[in-house]
Amino acid sequence: MNYITVDTGKESYPIYFEESFDSLSSAAEKCGCKGKKLCIISDSNVAPLYAEKVKSELEKVFSEVYVCTFTAGEKSKNLDTIKSFYDFLLEHKIDRKSVIAGLGGGVTGDMAGFAAATFMRGVDFIQIPTTLLSQVDSSVGGKVGVDYGPYKNTVGAFYQPKFVYINTSSLDTLPKREFSAGMAEVIKYGIIASEEFYDYIKGNKEKIKSGDKDCLENIIRKCCQMKADVVNLDANDTGIRETLNYGHTIGHSVEGLKEFELLHGECVALGMCAVMDISVKRGYISQDKLDEFVDLLKYFDLPTEVSGLDRENVYNQLFHDKKVSGNKLKFVIADKIGSTIRTSDVEKEEIMTAIDYILK
Ligand code: GLY
């Protein structure tokens, strides 16, 4: 099987890249799941498409396999849904030696992982991401959790999966809007880590948008490698991992204030536009580069402006970000394409101007 390894020093696990679910049972067997019970958590969009196939594949290894579904969407990402999972797990006699799998996008993976981290003080966990966003970002690195009211991912844990299984052909059924949302995270990797990768996206944008398999496999693998490299150095997000949150601080603020009407990736696109405006005002990046970046996001049908928000509200919501420390906001700012700095030294005026850049 084709894979790369995440190795945090404490935990090590493979990310498999496949074009079907046919090797899932081998992956599960390799990680010692033989004879255990499994609960697959999936949502109302993904379960009808893939749960039967995944279940029958995993029944070759697990003794019992159950599927627990919830209503798709970020609005379900809360403690009430987690409670419904606990009820399901208890009803089906899932025990400490059992395994929980998340089958779906970022919301599913984050919640399945949170249930796994907390149920009976922790049961083993498998990520089976089926959206572009979850394949390139959220399924890797062990961040699990839920939103709390309008505050994004405020309750959660670091809990690494036993393995991540990426079936790239699951993108064939992905709605266009979800695909675009995933592209925001893909483009993010270019900005924070590799100008070469950014140029690759620009140079292959038509192929990527039309779903060219080779291009998509290449970008998914490259993003996972970049993410693994960062997570290996800083699994608990106290240093370099913060760069993965490029665009997320303002993005999360917009996401909460819009009451999760916009997709996470769409809010990341908006947040990236805002912080890149700070880079331009500071003279790190030219206006031309910002315009080109905005055009690239628009090419992938991502929003670069948002209406109906008040600038002071967006600013105040920033203080609920997990990275706030001593009431100081922390920002990740690109000092050129492919490189970032992390700083708490951003004046309110700079932030307000950045917010104005994305408000219609
Ligand atoms: N999505 C950001 C991180 O995993 O750190």
Short mmCIF file of C-alpha atoms and ligand atoms in Angstrom, two decimals:
data_model
loop_
_atom_site.label_atom_id
_atom_site.label_comp_id
_atom_site.label_asym_id
_atom_site.label_seq_id
_atom_site.Cartn_x
_atom_site.Cartn_y
_atom_site.Cartn_z
CA MET A 1 0.00 0.00 0.00
CA ASN A 2 1.06 3.54 -0.78
CA TYR A 3 1.63 5.60 2.40
CA ILE A 4 3.55 8.23 4.30
CA THR A 5 4.14 8.27 8.06
CA VAL A 6 3.25 10.82 10.70
CA ASP A 7 5.70 10.51 13.59
CA THR A 8 5.22 12.92 16.46
CA GLY A 9 7.83 11.23 18.64
CA LYS A 10 5.06 9.91 20.89
CA GLU A 11 2.83 8.41 18.21
CA SER A 12 3.49 7.16 14.72
CA TYR A 13 0.86 6.22 12.13
CA PRO A 14 0.44 5.81 8.38
CA ILE A 15 -1.61 7.89 5.97
CA TYR A 16 -2.63 5.52 3.15
CA PHE A 17 -3.36 6.81 -0.35
CA GLU A 18 -5.65 4.52 -2.32
CA GLU A 19 -8.16 4.77 -5.19
CA SER A 20 -10.85 2.58 -3.58
CA PHE A 21 -11.90 1.25 -0.18
CA ASP A 22 -10.67 -2.25 -1.09
CA SER A 23 -7.52 -2.11 1.06
CA LEU A 24 -9.25 -0.83 4.20
CA SER A 25 -9.38 -4.28 5.77
CA SER A 26 -5.61 -4.80 5.21
CA ALA A 27 -4.95 -1.41 6.82
CA ALA A 28 -7.15 -2.32 9.81
CA GLU A 29 -5.57 -5.75 10.14
CA LYS A 30 -2.06 -4.26 10.09
CA CYS A 31 -2.96 -2.01 12.99
CA GLY A 32 -4.20 -4.85 15.17
CA CYS A 33 -7.98 -4.50 14.81
CA LYS A 34 -8.71 -8.21 14.23
CA GLY A 35 -11.72 -9.39 16.27
CA LYS A 36 -12.53 -5.98 17.78
CA LYS A 37 -15.84 -4.12 17.60
CA LEU A 38 -16.11 -1.02 15.43
CA CYS A 39 -18.46 1.95 15.34
CA ILE A 40 -18.34 3.96 12.10
CA ILE A 41 -19.54 7.54 12.58
CA SER A 42 -20.73 9.22 9.39
CA ASP A 43 -23.15 11.93 8.30
CA SER A 44 -26.43 11.97 6.39
CA ASN A 45 -24.64 12.89 3.11
CA VAL A 46 -21.76 10.43 3.20
CA ALA A 47 -23.34 7.39 4.88
CA PRO A 48 -25.78 6.67 1.99
CA LEU A 49 -22.86 6.78 -0.47
CA TYR A 50 -20.12 4.83 1.30
CA ALA A 51 -21.15 3.34 4.66
CA GLU A 52 -22.30 -0.03 3.25
CA LYS A 53 -19.12 -0.54 1.22
CA VAL A 54 -16.86 0.52 4.09
CA LYS A 55 -18.81 -1.61 6.58
CA SER A 56 -18.63 -4.76 4.45
CA GLU A 57 -14.91 -4.22 3.87
CA LEU A 58 -14.22 -3.76 7.58
CA GLU A 59 -16.40 -6.73 8.58
CA LYS A 60 -13.58 -8.87 7.15
CA VAL A 61 -11.48 -7.81 10.17
CA PHE A 62 -13.75 -6.55 12.95
CA SER A 63 -16.11 -8.92 14.80
CA GLU A 64 -19.01 -6.44 14.80
CA VAL A 65 -19.46 -3.20 12.83
CA TYR A 66 -22.13 -0.56 13.56
CA VAL A 67 -22.88 2.67 11.70
CA CYS A 68 -23.96 5.76 13.64
CA THR A 69 -25.17 8.69 11.51
CA PHE A 70 -25.91 12.33 12.27
CA THR A 71 -27.32 15.27 10.26
CA ALA A 72 -24.63 16.63 7.94
CA GLY A 73 -23.24 20.12 8.49
CA GLU A 74 -21.25 22.34 10.82
CA LYS A 75 -24.45 23.14 12.78
CA SER A 76 -24.32 19.55 14.11
CA LYS A 77 -20.78 20.00 15.41
CA ASN A 78 -21.67 20.38 19.07
CA LEU A 79 -21.87 18.54 22.38
CA ASP A 80 -25.51 17.50 21.80
CA THR A 81 -24.44 15.43 18.79
CA ILE A 82 -21.54 13.98 20.81
CA LYS A 83 -24.03 12.97 23.51
CA SER A 84 -26.09 11.15 20.87
CA PHE A 85 -22.91 9.28 19.87
CA TYR A 86 -22.26 8.23 23.50
CA ASP A 87 -25.84 6.89 23.69
CA PHE A 88 -25.31 4.91 20.48
CA LEU A 89 -21.95 3.55 21.68
CA LEU A 90 -23.43 2.41 24.99
CA GLU A 91 -26.48 0.89 23.31
CA HIS A 92 -24.21 -1.16 21.03
CA LYS A 93 -21.90 -2.20 23.87
CA ILE A 94 -18.83 -0.52 22.44
CA ASP A 95 -16.09 -1.08 25.02
CA ARG A 96 -12.60 0.17 25.77
CA LYS A 97 -10.99 -2.26 23.31
CA SER A 98 -13.32 -1.19 20.50
CA VAL A 99 -12.53 1.24 17.71
CA ILE A 100 -14.32 4.34 16.36
CA ALA A 101 -13.92 5.38 12.71
CA GLY A 102 -14.84 8.75 11.22
CA LEU A 103 -16.11 8.35 7.64
CA GLY A 104 -16.69 11.72 5.97
CA GLY A 105 -15.46 15.29 5.99
CA GLY A 106 -13.90 17.55 8.59
CA VAL A 107 -16.96 17.82 10.83
CA THR A 108 -17.30 14.03 10.97
CA GLY A 109 -13.60 13.39 11.60
CA ASP A 110 -13.36 16.06 14.31
CA MET A 111 -16.45 14.75 16.12
CA ALA A 112 -15.69 11.03 15.72
CA GLY A 113 -12.20 11.75 17.06
CA PHE A 114 -13.58 13.71 20.00
CA ALA A 115 -15.97 10.87 20.85
CA ALA A 116 -13.04 8.41 20.59
CA ALA A 117 -10.83 10.60 22.80
CA THR A 118 -13.42 10.86 25.55
CA PHE A 119 -15.55 7.70 25.51
CA MET A 120 -14.35 5.41 28.32
CA ARG A 121 -11.30 7.72 28.61
CA GLY A 122 -10.24 6.92 25.07
CA VAL A 123 -10.73 4.21 22.46
CA ASP A 124 -8.75 3.71 19.25
CA PHE A 125 -9.66 5.89 16.32
CA ILE A 126 -9.43 5.66 12.51
CA GLN A 127 -9.84 8.50 10.03
CA ILE A 128 -11.46 7.75 6.64
CA PRO A 129 -11.73 11.24 5.11
CA THR A 130 -13.89 11.59 1.99
CA THR A 131 -13.73 15.35 1.24
CA LEU A 132 -10.83 17.30 -0.20
CA LEU A 133 -10.59 19.47 2.92
CA SER A 134 -10.42 16.51 5.27
CA GLN A 135 -8.00 14.61 3.02
CA VAL A 136 -5.51 17.48 2.80
CA ASP A 137 -5.84 18.85 6.31
CA SER A 138 -8.26 17.97 9.07
CA SER A 139 -7.86 14.16 9.16
CA VAL A 140 -4.11 14.47 9.78
CA GLY A 141 -2.59 15.64 13.03
CA GLY A 142 -5.07 14.67 15.73
CA LYS A 143 -7.04 17.87 16.32
CA VAL A 144 -10.51 16.74 17.36
CA GLY A 145 -13.40 18.62 18.91
CA VAL A 146 -16.62 20.55 18.55
CA ASP A 147 -17.83 24.14 18.29
CA TYR A 148 -19.34 25.76 21.37
CA GLY A 149 -22.10 28.21 20.44
CA PRO A 150 -20.50 30.57 17.89
CA TYR A 151 -16.96 29.64 19.02
CA LYS A 152 -15.21 27.35 16.58
CA ASN A 153 -13.49 24.18 17.86
CA THR A 154 -13.46 25.54 21.41
CA VAL A 155 -13.97 22.17 23.11
CA GLY A 156 -11.58 19.46 22.01
CA ALA A 157 -8.40 17.46 22.37
CA PHE A 158 -5.28 16.32 20.59
CA TYR A 159 -5.93 12.67 19.81
CA GLN A 160 -4.01 11.00 17.01
CA PRO A 161 -5.68 8.32 14.85
CA LYS A 162 -4.22 4.82 14.44
CA PHE A 163 -4.23 5.39 10.68
CA VAL A 164 -5.69 7.67 8.03
CA TYR A 165 -7.12 6.01 4.91
CA ILE A 166 -7.58 8.34 1.93
CA ASN A 167 -9.60 6.99 -0.97
CA THR A 168 -9.10 9.71 -3.58
CA SER A 169 -11.96 8.36 -5.73
CA SER A 170 -14.41 9.49 -3.04
CA LEU A 171 -13.87 13.00 -4.46
CA ASP A 172 -15.89 11.89 -7.52
CA THR A 173 -19.10 12.39 -5.53
CA LEU A 174 -18.02 15.56 -3.71
CA PRO A 175 -20.33 18.57 -4.30
CA LYS A 176 -18.58 21.41 -6.17
CA ARG A 177 -18.89 23.82 -3.26
CA GLU A 178 -17.17 21.35 -0.92
CA PHE A 179 -14.41 20.82 -3.46
CA SER A 180 -13.81 24.58 -3.60
CA ALA A 181 -13.72 24.77 0.19
CA GLY A 182 -10.98 22.12 0.19
CA MET A 183 -9.02 24.14 -2.36
CA ALA A 184 -8.74 26.98 0.18
CA GLU A 185 -6.71 24.70 2.47
CA VAL A 186 -4.68 23.42 -0.52
CA ILE A 187 -3.79 26.99 -1.54
CA LYS A 188 -2.95 27.73 2.11
CA TYR A 189 -0.13 25.16 1.99
CA GLY A 190 1.39 27.00 -0.97
CA ILE A 191 1.32 30.32 0.90
CA ILE A 192 2.73 29.01 4.18
CA ALA A 193 5.21 26.38 3.03
CA SER A 194 6.12 26.28 -0.65
CA GLU A 195 6.13 28.81 -3.47
CA GLU A 196 6.87 25.91 -5.83
CA PHE A 197 3.64 24.23 -4.73
CA TYR A 198 1.74 27.53 -5.09
CA ASP A 199 3.08 27.89 -8.64
CA TYR A 200 2.06 24.28 -9.34
CA ILE A 201 -1.53 25.08 -8.31
CA LYS A 202 -1.56 28.22 -10.49
CA GLY A 203 -0.04 26.35 -13.43
CA ASN A 204 -2.45 23.43 -13.18
CA LYS A 205 -5.61 25.18 -12.05
CA GLU A 206 -7.71 24.08 -15.05
CA LYS A 207 -6.71 20.44 -14.58
CA ILE A 208 -7.33 20.61 -10.82
CA LYS A 209 -10.75 22.18 -11.29
CA SER A 210 -11.74 19.58 -13.86
CA GLY A 211 -10.83 16.80 -11.40
CA ASP A 212 -7.71 15.44 -13.15
CA LYS A 213 -6.83 12.36 -11.07
CA ASP A 214 -3.03 12.67 -11.29
CA CYS A 215 -3.10 16.33 -10.29
CA LEU A 216 -5.44 15.70 -7.38
CA GLU A 217 -3.46 12.75 -6.08
CA ASN A 218 -0.30 14.82 -6.33
CA ILE A 219 -1.74 17.75 -4.36
CA ILE A 220 -3.33 15.55 -1.69
CA ARG A 221 -0.10 13.68 -1.12
CA LYS A 222 1.99 16.86 -1.07
CA CYS A 223 -0.37 18.59 1.40
CA CYS A 224 -0.33 15.53 3.69
CA GLN A 225 3.46 15.45 3.57
CA MET A 226 3.68 19.18 4.40
CA LYS A 227 1.19 18.74 7.22
CA ALA A 228 2.99 15.67 8.59
CA ASP A 229 6.31 17.56 8.53
CA VAL A 230 4.80 20.31 10.69
CA VAL A 231 2.86 18.01 13.03
CA ASN A 232 5.98 15.89 13.59
CA LEU A 233 7.75 18.97 14.94
CA ASP A 234 4.90 20.39 17.01
CA ALA A 235 1.96 18.02 17.51
CA ASN A 236 0.50 20.10 20.36
CA ASP A 237 0.38 23.37 18.46
CA THR A 238 2.62 25.51 20.63
CA GLY A 239 4.99 26.63 17.88
CA ILE A 240 5.38 26.00 14.16
CA ARG A 241 2.01 24.21 13.87
CA GLU A 242 0.36 27.59 14.35
CA THR A 243 1.36 28.37 10.76
CA LEU A 244 -1.27 25.83 9.62
CA ASN A 245 -3.80 28.25 11.01
CA TYR A 246 -2.94 30.83 8.36
CA GLY A 247 -6.14 32.77 7.65
CA HIS A 248 -8.00 30.85 10.35
CA THR A 249 -8.09 33.52 13.08
CA ILE A 250 -10.21 35.97 11.09
CA GLY A 251 -11.76 33.00 9.22
CA HIS A 252 -13.08 31.43 12.44
CA SER A 253 -14.47 34.78 13.55
CA VAL A 254 -16.43 35.11 10.29
CA GLU A 255 -17.52 31.46 10.46
CA GLY A 256 -19.03 31.88 13.94
CA LEU A 257 -20.64 35.26 13.25
CA LYS A 258 -22.24 33.94 10.04
CA GLU A 259 -23.68 31.16 12.24
CA PHE A 260 -21.89 28.49 10.18
CA GLU A 261 -23.77 29.38 6.97
CA LEU A 262 -20.42 29.52 5.17
CA LEU A 263 -18.19 26.45 4.88
CA HIS A 264 -14.97 26.35 6.89
CA GLY A 265 -12.83 26.48 3.73
CA GLU A 266 -14.78 29.50 2.48
CA CYS A 267 -14.05 31.33 5.74
CA VAL A 268 -10.37 30.34 5.52
CA ALA A 269 -10.31 31.90 2.03
CA LEU A 270 -11.73 35.14 3.47
CA GLY A 271 -9.33 35.06 6.42
CA MET A 272 -6.35 34.53 4.10
CA CYS A 273 -7.35 37.56 1.97
CA ALA A 274 -7.53 39.68 5.12
CA VAL A 275 -4.13 38.66 6.51
CA MET A 276 -2.51 38.95 3.10
CA ASP A 277 -3.68 42.55 3.08
CA ILE A 278 -1.58 43.01 6.26
CA SER A 279 1.42 41.57 4.34
CA VAL A 280 0.84 44.09 1.55
CA LYS A 281 0.46 47.06 3.92
CA ARG A 282 3.69 46.03 5.64
CA GLY A 283 5.50 45.82 2.30
CA TYR A 284 6.19 42.06 2.52
CA ILE A 285 4.09 41.16 -0.52
CA SER A 286 3.23 43.28 -3.56
CA GLN A 287 -0.32 44.37 -4.39
CA ASP A 288 0.05 42.40 -7.66
CA LYS A 289 0.67 39.18 -5.69
CA LEU A 290 -2.39 39.85 -3.55
CA ASP A 291 -4.52 40.50 -6.65
CA GLU A 292 -3.21 37.30 -8.22
CA PHE A 293 -4.04 35.39 -4.99
CA VAL A 294 -7.57 36.81 -4.91
CA ASP A 295 -8.02 35.85 -8.58
CA LEU A 296 -6.86 32.29 -7.80
CA LEU A 297 -9.41 31.98 -4.98
CA LYS A 298 -12.12 33.36 -7.27
CA TYR A 299 -11.10 30.88 -9.98
CA PHE A 300 -11.92 28.12 -7.49
CA ASP A 301 -15.26 29.81 -6.71
CA LEU A 302 -14.17 30.86 -3.23
CA PRO A 303 -15.47 34.05 -1.59
CA THR A 304 -13.06 36.94 -1.18
CA GLU A 305 -15.62 39.34 0.32
CA VAL A 306 -18.44 38.87 2.79
CA SER A 307 -21.53 40.96 3.52
CA GLY A 308 -23.70 41.47 6.59
CA LEU A 309 -20.96 41.68 9.23
CA ASP A 310 -19.93 44.53 11.49
CA ARG A 311 -16.15 45.21 11.67
CA GLU A 312 -16.13 45.66 15.48
CA ASN A 313 -17.98 42.36 15.93
CA VAL A 314 -15.48 40.54 13.73
CA TYR A 315 -12.66 42.11 15.76
CA ASN A 316 -14.18 41.27 19.15
CA GLN A 317 -14.87 37.68 18.12
CA LEU A 318 -11.13 37.26 17.42
CA PHE A 319 -10.49 37.24 21.17
CA HIS A 320 -12.22 33.87 21.47
CA ASP A 321 -9.52 32.26 19.32
CA LYS A 322 -7.63 29.48 21.09
CA LYS A 323 -4.33 31.19 20.33
CA VAL A 324 -5.16 34.30 22.34
CA SER A 325 -2.73 34.49 25.21
CA GLY A 326 -2.72 37.19 27.88
CA ASN A 327 -5.43 38.96 25.86
CA LYS A 328 -2.98 39.29 22.94
CA LEU A 329 -4.02 38.10 19.50
CA LYS A 330 -1.57 35.96 17.59
CA PHE A 331 -1.37 36.16 13.81
CA VAL A 332 0.37 34.20 11.11
CA ILE A 333 1.45 36.56 8.34
CA ALA A 334 3.13 35.72 5.03
CA ASP A 335 6.45 37.55 4.67
CA LYS A 336 6.63 36.21 1.10
CA ILE A 337 4.81 33.48 -0.84
CA GLY A 338 5.83 30.17 0.79
CA SER A 339 6.98 31.65 4.10
CA THR A 340 5.30 33.04 7.22
CA ILE A 341 6.05 34.76 10.50
CA ARG A 342 4.10 34.29 13.73
CA THR A 343 3.52 37.47 15.67
CA SER A 344 1.47 39.09 18.42
CA ASP A 345 2.72 42.44 17.27
CA VAL A 346 -0.20 43.50 15.08
CA GLU A 347 -1.91 46.79 15.87
CA LYS A 348 -5.69 47.06 16.11
CA GLU A 349 -5.67 49.51 13.18
CA GLU A 350 -3.86 46.98 10.97
CA ILE A 351 -6.40 44.32 11.90
CA MET A 352 -9.35 46.64 11.27
CA THR A 353 -7.97 47.56 7.83
CA ALA A 354 -7.57 43.84 7.08
CA ILE A 355 -11.15 43.18 8.18
CA ASP A 356 -12.36 46.08 6.00
CA TYR A 357 -10.59 44.45 3.05
CA ILE A 358 -13.04 41.52 3.12
CA LEU A 359 -16.22 43.29 4.25
CA LYS A 360 -18.64 44.27 1.49
N1 GLY B 1 -5.85 22.70 10.67
C1 GLY B 1 -4.78 23.19 11.46
C2 GLY B 1 -4.05 22.16 12.23
O1 GLY B 1 -4.33 20.98 12.12
O2 GLY B 1 -3.17 22.49 12.99
#
